[in-house]
């Protein structure tokens, strides 16, 4: 049961999450688990400033042309998955402050994410990250304290089609093994190894994973490979599917079970804020995998969702839904004089999207802590 208290900041945002396409509709059966994807981690309140001409200069005041607030941290991934039509369950701790209220409402009522395994921690304030986007990069400042552990051991994850885990070098997370043992397909990424060891033995939980999705630098450091492609093939000896993101060059993937490989170039866009793009990429790849798409289609879709996300600010704020995908596909084909060959890479969208796109409302959290109720 959810332990959330009823003292919300402002009115609930019920009804704001729009109906969307279900990418798993043809695969669903009455015997399926109620949860498509399970996640656990830390939710931050993200405050994002965009439109800065340069990095802040010491001793001066900088004004940003854009600003937004949204749930961040693991909430970026949860929101991206939910907007793609997957039934998403998040287990996280929330502060009992107004920030925590806002994040809870935005995720549960605004995005339709199941928070029944989440909890409020009395007297614990929400972690906060301030992100400043400029020159195509971002600088972040974060503050927070680790949440006290639950009074009882963490429950076994719910039955679900998939789970997304962020691996911590040198540490095992018991829930990953329990999820995999229950038939859940685990997708994992990893953060920068602050120890500098880059020892593949430190990623022991890979043995429980379906797919591993590091960036090129992480992949090459863990495998000692000279190129991202070689790193992907080395990782595919340890995990069924290895996906290496290549930044502006797209992504490369290897299915170690079949020997199939695929590389898809990135979509060139004018980036506003890269916050959360990696999370959106993983969400797109998970969606395509659960929908049983070919490997190249999964890569292309993941890259597309990530490209759409960097054109908006924020992490969870920028995660695209099916409306944004449908509008992009309609508009990109209307551009005169372009090479038709690259468009064929995304022709699989024709079988997924209605034509013309449905009149779905945009799925966007309100980019502020909350408005007061009208009197």
CSV table of C-alpha atoms in Angstrom, one decimal:
chain,number,residue,atom,x,y,z
A,1,UNK,CA,0.0,0.0,0.0
A,2,UNK,CA,1.1,3.5,-0.6
A,3,UNK,CA,2.1,5.5,2.5
A,4,UNK,CA,1.5,8.9,1.0
A,5,UNK,CA,-0.2,11.4,3.2
A,6,UNK,CA,-3.1,13.5,2.0
A,7,UNK,CA,-1.6,17.0,2.4
A,8,UNK,CA,-0.9,17.7,-1.3
A,9,UNK,CA,0.5,21.0,-2.5
A,10,UNK,CA,-2.3,22.5,-4.5
A,11,UNK,CA,-5.0,20.6,-6.4
A,12,UNK,CA,-4.4,17.1,-7.7
A,13,UNK,CA,-3.6,16.9,-11.4
A,14,UNK,CA,-6.0,14.0,-12.1
A,15,UNK,CA,-7.0,13.5,-15.7
A,16,UNK,CA,-4.0,15.2,-17.2
A,17,UNK,CA,-2.3,12.1,-18.5
A,18,UNK,CA,-3.6,11.5,-22.0
A,19,UNK,CA,-4.7,8.3,-23.6
A,20,UNK,CA,-2.0,6.9,-25.7
A,21,UNK,CA,-1.1,4.1,-28.0
A,22,UNK,CA,-0.3,0.7,-26.3
A,23,UNK,CA,2.7,-0.8,-28.0
A,24,UNK,CA,2.1,-4.1,-26.4
A,25,UNK,CA,-1.6,-4.4,-27.3
A,26,UNK,CA,-1.2,-7.4,-29.6
A,27,UNK,CA,0.9,-9.3,-27.1
A,28,UNK,CA,-1.3,-8.8,-23.9
A,29,UNK,CA,-3.1,-11.8,-22.4
A,30,UNK,CA,-5.3,-12.1,-19.3
A,31,UNK,CA,-2.4,-14.0,-17.6
A,32,UNK,CA,0.1,-11.2,-18.0
A,33,UNK,CA,1.5,-9.4,-14.9
A,34,UNK,CA,-0.2,-6.0,-14.2
A,35,UNK,CA,3.2,-4.3,-14.4
A,36,UNK,CA,5.1,-3.8,-17.6
A,37,UNK,CA,8.2,-2.2,-16.1
A,38,UNK,CA,9.4,-1.9,-12.5
A,39,UNK,CA,12.0,0.7,-11.2
A,40,UNK,CA,13.4,1.7,-7.9
A,41,UNK,CA,15.8,4.6,-7.1
A,42,UNK,CA,15.9,8.2,-5.9
A,43,UNK,CA,13.5,10.9,-7.0
A,44,UNK,CA,14.9,14.4,-7.1
A,45,UNK,CA,13.1,17.7,-7.6
A,46,UNK,CA,14.8,19.0,-10.7
A,47,UNK,CA,15.0,22.8,-11.3
A,48,UNK,CA,16.2,23.4,-14.9
A,49,UNK,CA,17.5,26.7,-16.3
A,50,UNK,CA,17.8,27.0,-20.1
A,51,UNK,CA,18.7,29.7,-22.6
A,52,UNK,CA,21.9,30.7,-20.8
A,53,UNK,CA,24.5,32.2,-23.2
A,54,UNK,CA,27.4,30.8,-21.2
A,55,UNK,CA,28.4,29.3,-17.9
A,56,UNK,CA,27.6,31.4,-14.9
A,57,UNK,CA,30.5,33.7,-14.0
A,58,UNK,CA,31.6,34.1,-10.4
A,59,UNK,CA,30.5,37.3,-8.8
A,60,UNK,CA,27.8,38.0,-11.4
A,61,UNK,CA,24.1,37.3,-11.8
A,62,UNK,CA,22.9,35.4,-14.8
A,63,UNK,CA,19.4,35.4,-16.2
A,64,UNK,CA,18.0,32.3,-18.0
A,65,UNK,CA,15.4,32.6,-20.8
A,66,UNK,CA,13.7,29.4,-19.8
A,67,UNK,CA,13.0,27.6,-16.5
A,68,UNK,CA,11.1,24.5,-15.4
A,69,UNK,CA,10.6,22.2,-12.4
A,70,UNK,CA,9.9,18.5,-12.6
A,71,UNK,CA,10.5,15.2,-10.9
A,72,UNK,CA,14.0,14.0,-11.7
A,73,UNK,CA,16.4,11.2,-10.9
A,74,UNK,CA,14.7,7.8,-11.4
A,75,UNK,CA,11.5,9.7,-12.2
A,76,UNK,CA,12.9,10.6,-15.6
A,77,UNK,CA,13.0,7.0,-16.7
A,78,UNK,CA,9.6,6.2,-15.1
A,79,UNK,CA,8.0,9.1,-16.9
A,80,UNK,CA,9.5,8.2,-20.3
A,81,UNK,CA,8.2,4.6,-20.0
A,82,UNK,CA,4.7,5.7,-18.9
A,83,UNK,CA,4.4,8.2,-21.8
A,84,UNK,CA,5.2,5.4,-24.2
A,85,UNK,CA,2.2,3.4,-22.9
A,86,UNK,CA,3.9,1.0,-20.6
A,87,UNK,CA,2.3,0.2,-17.2
A,88,UNK,CA,5.1,1.5,-14.9
A,89,UNK,CA,5.6,0.8,-11.2
A,90,UNK,CA,8.1,2.9,-9.2
A,91,UNK,CA,9.4,2.2,-5.7
A,92,UNK,CA,11.0,5.3,-4.2
A,93,UNK,CA,11.2,7.4,-1.1
A,94,UNK,CA,9.6,10.8,-1.1
A,95,UNK,CA,10.2,13.7,1.3
A,96,UNK,CA,7.2,14.9,3.3
A,97,UNK,CA,7.8,18.5,2.1
A,98,UNK,CA,6.0,20.4,-0.6
A,99,UNK,CA,8.7,19.3,-3.1
A,100,UNK,CA,7.8,15.7,-2.3
A,101,UNK,CA,4.1,16.4,-2.6
A,102,UNK,CA,4.6,18.0,-6.0
A,103,UNK,CA,6.7,15.1,-7.3
A,104,UNK,CA,4.3,12.5,-6.0
A,105,UNK,CA,1.3,14.2,-7.6
A,106,UNK,CA,3.1,14.8,-10.9
A,107,UNK,CA,4.1,11.1,-11.2
A,108,UNK,CA,1.0,9.4,-9.9
A,109,UNK,CA,-1.8,11.6,-11.0
A,110,UNK,CA,-0.1,13.4,-13.9
A,111,UNK,CA,1.6,10.5,-15.5
A,112,UNK,CA,-0.4,7.5,-14.2
A,113,UNK,CA,2.7,5.8,-12.6
A,114,UNK,CA,1.9,3.2,-9.9
A,115,UNK,CA,3.5,4.4,-6.6
A,116,UNK,CA,1.9,1.8,-4.4
A,117,UNK,CA,5.4,0.5,-3.5
A,118,UNK,CA,6.7,4.0,-2.8
A,119,UNK,CA,6.7,5.7,0.7
A,120,UNK,CA,6.9,9.0,2.4
A,121,UNK,CA,9.7,9.5,4.9
A,122,UNK,CA,8.7,11.8,7.8
A,123,UNK,CA,11.2,14.6,8.4
A,124,UNK,CA,13.2,13.9,5.3
A,125,UNK,CA,13.5,16.6,2.7
A,126,UNK,CA,13.4,15.9,-1.0
A,127,UNK,CA,16.8,15.8,-2.8
A,128,UNK,CA,17.1,18.7,-5.2
A,129,UNK,CA,19.1,19.2,-8.4
A,130,UNK,CA,19.6,22.5,-10.2
A,131,UNK,CA,20.6,22.0,-13.9
A,132,UNK,CA,21.9,24.8,-16.1
A,133,UNK,CA,21.9,24.1,-19.9
A,134,UNK,CA,24.2,26.1,-22.2
A,135,UNK,CA,26.3,25.5,-25.3
A,136,UNK,CA,24.7,22.1,-25.8
A,137,UNK,CA,25.9,20.9,-22.4
A,138,UNK,CA,24.7,21.0,-18.8
A,139,UNK,CA,26.1,21.7,-15.4
A,140,UNK,CA,24.3,20.4,-12.3
A,141,UNK,CA,24.4,21.1,-8.6
A,142,UNK,CA,22.6,18.6,-6.3
A,143,UNK,CA,21.9,18.4,-2.6
A,144,UNK,CA,20.3,15.7,-0.6
A,145,UNK,CA,20.6,13.1,2.2
A,146,UNK,CA,20.2,9.4,1.8
A,147,UNK,CA,16.8,8.3,2.9
A,148,UNK,CA,16.7,6.1,6.0
A,149,UNK,CA,16.1,2.4,5.1
A,150,UNK,CA,12.6,1.0,5.3
A,151,UNK,CA,11.6,-0.6,8.6
A,152,UNK,CA,11.4,-3.9,6.9
A,153,UNK,CA,13.5,-5.4,4.2
A,154,UNK,CA,12.6,-4.4,0.6
A,155,UNK,CA,9.9,-6.6,-0.8
A,156,UNK,CA,10.4,-8.8,-3.7
A,157,UNK,CA,9.8,-6.8,-6.9
A,158,UNK,CA,6.3,-7.2,-8.3
A,159,UNK,CA,5.8,-9.6,-11.2
A,160,UNK,CA,6.6,-7.6,-14.3
A,161,UNK,CA,7.7,-7.9,-17.9
A,162,UNK,CA,10.8,-5.9,-17.4
A,163,UNK,CA,12.8,-3.9,-14.8
A,164,UNK,CA,15.4,-1.1,-15.3
A,165,UNK,CA,18.4,-1.0,-13.0
A,166,UNK,CA,21.3,1.4,-12.6
A,167,UNK,CA,24.3,-0.7,-11.7
A,168,UNK,CA,26.7,0.5,-9.0
A,169,UNK,CA,30.3,-0.7,-9.5
A,170,UNK,CA,31.3,-3.1,-6.7
A,171,UNK,CA,27.9,-3.5,-5.2
A,172,UNK,CA,25.2,-6.1,-5.8
A,173,UNK,CA,21.5,-5.1,-5.5
A,174,UNK,CA,19.6,-8.1,-4.3
A,175,UNK,CA,16.3,-7.1,-5.9
A,176,UNK,CA,17.9,-7.5,-9.4
A,177,UNK,CA,18.6,-11.2,-8.8
A,178,UNK,CA,15.1,-11.7,-7.3
A,179,UNK,CA,13.4,-9.9,-10.3
A,180,UNK,CA,15.4,-12.0,-12.8
A,181,UNK,CA,14.6,-15.2,-10.9
A,182,UNK,CA,10.9,-14.4,-11.2
A,183,UNK,CA,11.1,-14.1,-15.0
A,184,UNK,CA,11.6,-10.3,-15.3
A,185,UNK,CA,13.8,-9.1,-18.0
A,186,UNK,CA,16.3,-6.7,-16.5
A,187,UNK,CA,17.8,-3.8,-18.5
A,188,UNK,CA,20.7,-2.0,-17.0
A,189,UNK,CA,22.9,1.1,-17.4
A,190,UNK,CA,25.8,2.2,-15.3
A,191,UNK,CA,27.2,5.5,-14.0
A,192,UNK,CA,30.7,6.8,-14.1
A,193,UNK,CA,33.1,4.7,-12.0
A,194,UNK,CA,34.4,7.2,-9.5
A,195,UNK,CA,36.9,4.7,-8.2
A,196,UNK,CA,38.7,4.6,-11.5
A,197,UNK,CA,38.9,0.8,-11.4
A,198,UNK,CA,36.7,0.1,-14.3
A,199,UNK,CA,36.9,-3.6,-13.4
A,200,UNK,CA,34.3,-5.7,-15.2
A,201,UNK,CA,34.1,-8.0,-12.1
A,202,UNK,CA,32.5,-5.0,-10.3
A,203,UNK,CA,29.4,-5.4,-12.5
A,204,UNK,CA,28.4,-8.8,-11.0
A,205,UNK,CA,24.7,-8.1,-11.5
A,206,UNK,CA,25.2,-8.3,-15.3
A,207,UNK,CA,24.7,-12.0,-15.0
A,208,UNK,CA,21.0,-11.3,-14.2
A,209,UNK,CA,20.5,-8.8,-17.0
A,210,UNK,CA,18.8,-9.1,-20.4
A,211,UNK,CA,20.5,-6.0,-21.8
A,212,UNK,CA,23.3,-3.6,-20.8
A,213,UNK,CA,23.3,0.0,-22.2
A,214,UNK,CA,26.5,2.0,-21.4
A,215,UNK,CA,27.8,4.9,-23.3
A,216,UNK,CA,30.9,4.5,-25.5
A,217,UNK,CA,33.4,5.7,-22.9
A,218,UNK,CA,32.0,3.4,-20.2
A,219,UNK,CA,31.9,0.4,-22.5
A,220,UNK,CA,35.5,0.9,-23.7
A,221,UNK,CA,36.8,1.4,-20.2
A,222,UNK,CA,35.1,-1.7,-18.8
A,223,UNK,CA,36.3,-3.9,-21.8
A,224,UNK,CA,39.6,-2.3,-22.5
A,225,UNK,CA,38.5,-2.3,-26.1
A,226,UNK,CA,39.9,0.2,-28.6
A,227,UNK,CA,36.6,1.0,-30.3
A,228,UNK,CA,32.9,1.2,-29.2
A,229,UNK,CA,32.0,-1.6,-31.7
A,230,UNK,CA,34.7,-3.9,-30.2
A,231,UNK,CA,33.5,-3.0,-26.7
A,232,UNK,CA,29.9,-3.9,-27.6
A,233,UNK,CA,31.0,-7.4,-28.9
A,234,UNK,CA,33.0,-7.9,-25.8
A,235,UNK,CA,30.1,-7.0,-23.6
A,236,UNK,CA,27.8,-9.4,-25.6
A,237,UNK,CA,29.9,-12.2,-24.2
A,238,UNK,CA,28.6,-11.3,-20.7
A,239,UNK,CA,25.0,-10.2,-21.4
A,240,UNK,CA,22.5,-11.3,-24.0
A,241,UNK,CA,22.2,-7.8,-25.6
A,242,UNK,CA,24.8,-5.1,-25.5
A,243,UNK,CA,23.9,-1.6,-26.6
A,244,UNK,CA,26.6,1.2,-26.8
A,245,UNK,CA,25.4,4.7,-27.2
A,246,UNK,CA,27.7,6.8,-29.5
A,247,UNK,CA,26.4,10.4,-28.9
A,248,UNK,CA,26.1,12.3,-32.1
A,249,UNK,CA,27.0,9.1,-34.0
A,250,UNK,CA,23.9,7.2,-32.8
A,251,UNK,CA,24.2,3.7,-31.2
A,252,UNK,CA,25.5,0.2,-31.9
A,253,UNK,CA,24.0,-3.0,-30.6
A,254,UNK,CA,24.9,-6.7,-30.6
A,255,UNK,CA,22.6,-9.6,-29.7
A,256,UNK,CA,25.0,-12.2,-28.3
A,257,UNK,CA,22.5,-15.0,-28.7
A,258,UNK,CA,22.0,-14.7,-32.4
A,259,UNK,CA,25.1,-12.8,-33.5
A,260,UNK,CA,22.9,-10.1,-35.0
A,261,UNK,CA,24.3,-6.5,-34.8
A,262,UNK,CA,22.9,-3.1,-35.8
A,263,UNK,CA,24.1,0.5,-36.0
A,264,UNK,CA,21.7,3.4,-36.4
A,265,UNK,CA,22.9,7.0,-36.8
A,266,UNK,CA,21.7,9.8,-34.6
A,267,UNK,CA,19.0,12.2,-35.7
A,268,UNK,CA,20.4,15.7,-36.1
A,269,UNK,CA,18.4,18.2,-34.0
A,270,UNK,CA,18.9,21.5,-32.4
A,271,UNK,CA,19.4,20.6,-28.7
A,272,UNK,CA,17.9,22.7,-26.0
A,273,UNK,CA,18.7,20.6,-22.9
A,274,UNK,CA,20.3,17.1,-22.9
A,275,UNK,CA,19.0,16.3,-19.3
A,276,UNK,CA,17.4,12.9,-19.2
A,277,UNK,CA,18.1,11.9,-22.9
A,278,UNK,CA,19.9,8.8,-21.8
A,279,UNK,CA,16.9,7.7,-19.7
A,280,UNK,CA,14.6,8.3,-22.6
A,281,UNK,CA,16.9,6.3,-24.9
A,282,UNK,CA,16.7,3.3,-22.5
A,283,UNK,CA,12.9,3.7,-22.2
A,284,UNK,CA,12.6,3.6,-26.0
A,285,UNK,CA,14.8,0.5,-26.3
A,286,UNK,CA,12.8,-1.3,-23.5
A,287,UNK,CA,9.6,-0.5,-25.3
A,288,UNK,CA,10.8,-1.9,-28.6
A,289,UNK,CA,12.2,-5.0,-26.9
A,290,UNK,CA,9.0,-5.8,-25.1
A,291,UNK,CA,7.0,-5.2,-28.3
A,292,UNK,CA,9.3,-7.8,-30.0
A,293,UNK,CA,10.6,-5.4,-32.7
A,294,UNK,CA,13.8,-6.2,-34.7
A,295,UNK,CA,17.0,-5.0,-33.1
A,296,UNK,CA,17.6,-2.2,-35.7
A,297,UNK,CA,14.1,-0.8,-35.1
A,298,UNK,CA,14.6,-0.8,-31.4
A,299,UNK,CA,17.8,1.2,-31.8
A,300,UNK,CA,16.2,3.6,-34.2
A,301,UNK,CA,13.2,4.2,-32.0
A,302,UNK,CA,15.3,4.7,-28.9
A,303,UNK,CA,17.4,7.2,-30.8
A,304,UNK,CA,14.3,9.0,-32.0
A,305,UNK,CA,12.8,9.4,-28.6
A,306,UNK,CA,16.1,10.7,-27.2
A,307,UNK,CA,16.4,13.2,-30.1
A,308,UNK,CA,12.9,14.5,-29.5
A,309,UNK,CA,13.6,14.9,-25.7
A,310,UNK,CA,16.6,17.2,-26.1
A,311,UNK,CA,14.5,19.7,-28.0
A,312,UNK,CA,12.6,20.4,-24.8
A,313,UNK,CA,14.0,21.3,-21.4
A,314,UNK,CA,14.1,19.1,-18.3
A,315,UNK,CA,14.3,15.3,-17.8
A,316,UNK,CA,10.8,14.0,-17.2
A,317,UNK,CA,9.3,17.2,-18.7
A,318,UNK,CA,11.0,16.5,-22.1
A,319,UNK,CA,10.1,12.8,-22.4
A,320,UNK,CA,8.1,12.4,-25.6
A,321,UNK,CA,4.8,10.5,-25.9
A,322,UNK,CA,3.2,9.0,-28.9
A,323,UNK,CA,1.8,12.4,-30.0
A,324,UNK,CA,5.3,13.9,-30.4
A,325,UNK,CA,6.4,10.8,-32.2
A,326,UNK,CA,3.4,10.9,-34.6
A,327,UNK,CA,3.8,14.6,-35.3
A,328,UNK,CA,7.5,14.2,-36.0
A,329,UNK,CA,6.9,11.3,-38.4
A,330,UNK,CA,4.2,13.3,-40.3
A,331,UNK,CA,6.2,16.5,-40.5
A,332,UNK,CA,9.6,14.9,-41.5
A,333,UNK,CA,8.1,13.2,-44.5
A,334,UNK,CA,6.7,16.6,-45.7
A,335,UNK,CA,10.1,18.2,-46.0
A,336,UNK,CA,10.7,18.8,-49.7
A,337,UNK,CA,13.9,17.7,-51.5
A,338,UNK,CA,15.3,15.4,-48.8
A,339,UNK,CA,16.9,12.0,-49.3
A,340,UNK,CA,14.3,9.3,-48.9
A,341,UNK,CA,16.8,6.6,-47.9
A,342,UNK,CA,17.2,7.7,-44.2
A,343,UNK,CA,13.4,7.9,-43.9
A,344,UNK,CA,13.1,4.2,-44.7
A,345,UNK,CA,14.9,3.5,-41.4
A,346,UNK,CA,11.7,4.7,-39.6
A,347,UNK,CA,9.2,3.2,-41.9
A,348,UNK,CA,8.2,0.7,-39.2
A,349,UNK,CA,6.4,3.6,-37.5
A,350,UNK,CA,3.7,3.4,-40.3
A,351,UNK,CA,2.4,0.1,-38.7
A,352,UNK,CA,2.3,1.7,-35.2
A,353,UNK,CA,0.9,5.2,-35.7
A,354,UNK,CA,-2.5,6.3,-36.9
A,355,UNK,CA,-2.6,8.5,-40.0
A,356,UNK,CA,-3.3,11.3,-39.6
A,357,UNK,CA,-2.2,11.4,-35.9
A,358,UNK,CA,-4.9,11.3,-33.3
A,359,UNK,CA,-5.8,14.5,-31.6
A,360,UNK,CA,-4.1,13.5,-28.4
A,361,UNK,CA,-3.3,16.2,-25.8
A,362,UNK,CA,0.4,16.8,-25.1
A,363,UNK,CA,1.6,14.9,-22.0
A,364,UNK,CA,3.5,17.5,-20.1
A,365,UNK,CA,3.9,18.1,-16.3
A,366,UNK,CA,3.2,21.7,-15.3
A,367,UNK,CA,6.7,23.2,-15.2
A,368,UNK,CA,6.4,24.8,-11.8
A,369,UNK,CA,6.0,23.6,-8.2
A,370,UNK,CA,2.2,24.1,-8.4
A,371,UNK,CA,-0.4,26.7,-9.0
A,372,UNK,CA,-3.0,27.7,-6.4
A,373,UNK,CA,-6.6,26.7,-6.9
A,374,UNK,CA,-8.7,29.4,-8.4
A,375,UNK,CA,-11.0,31.1,-5.8
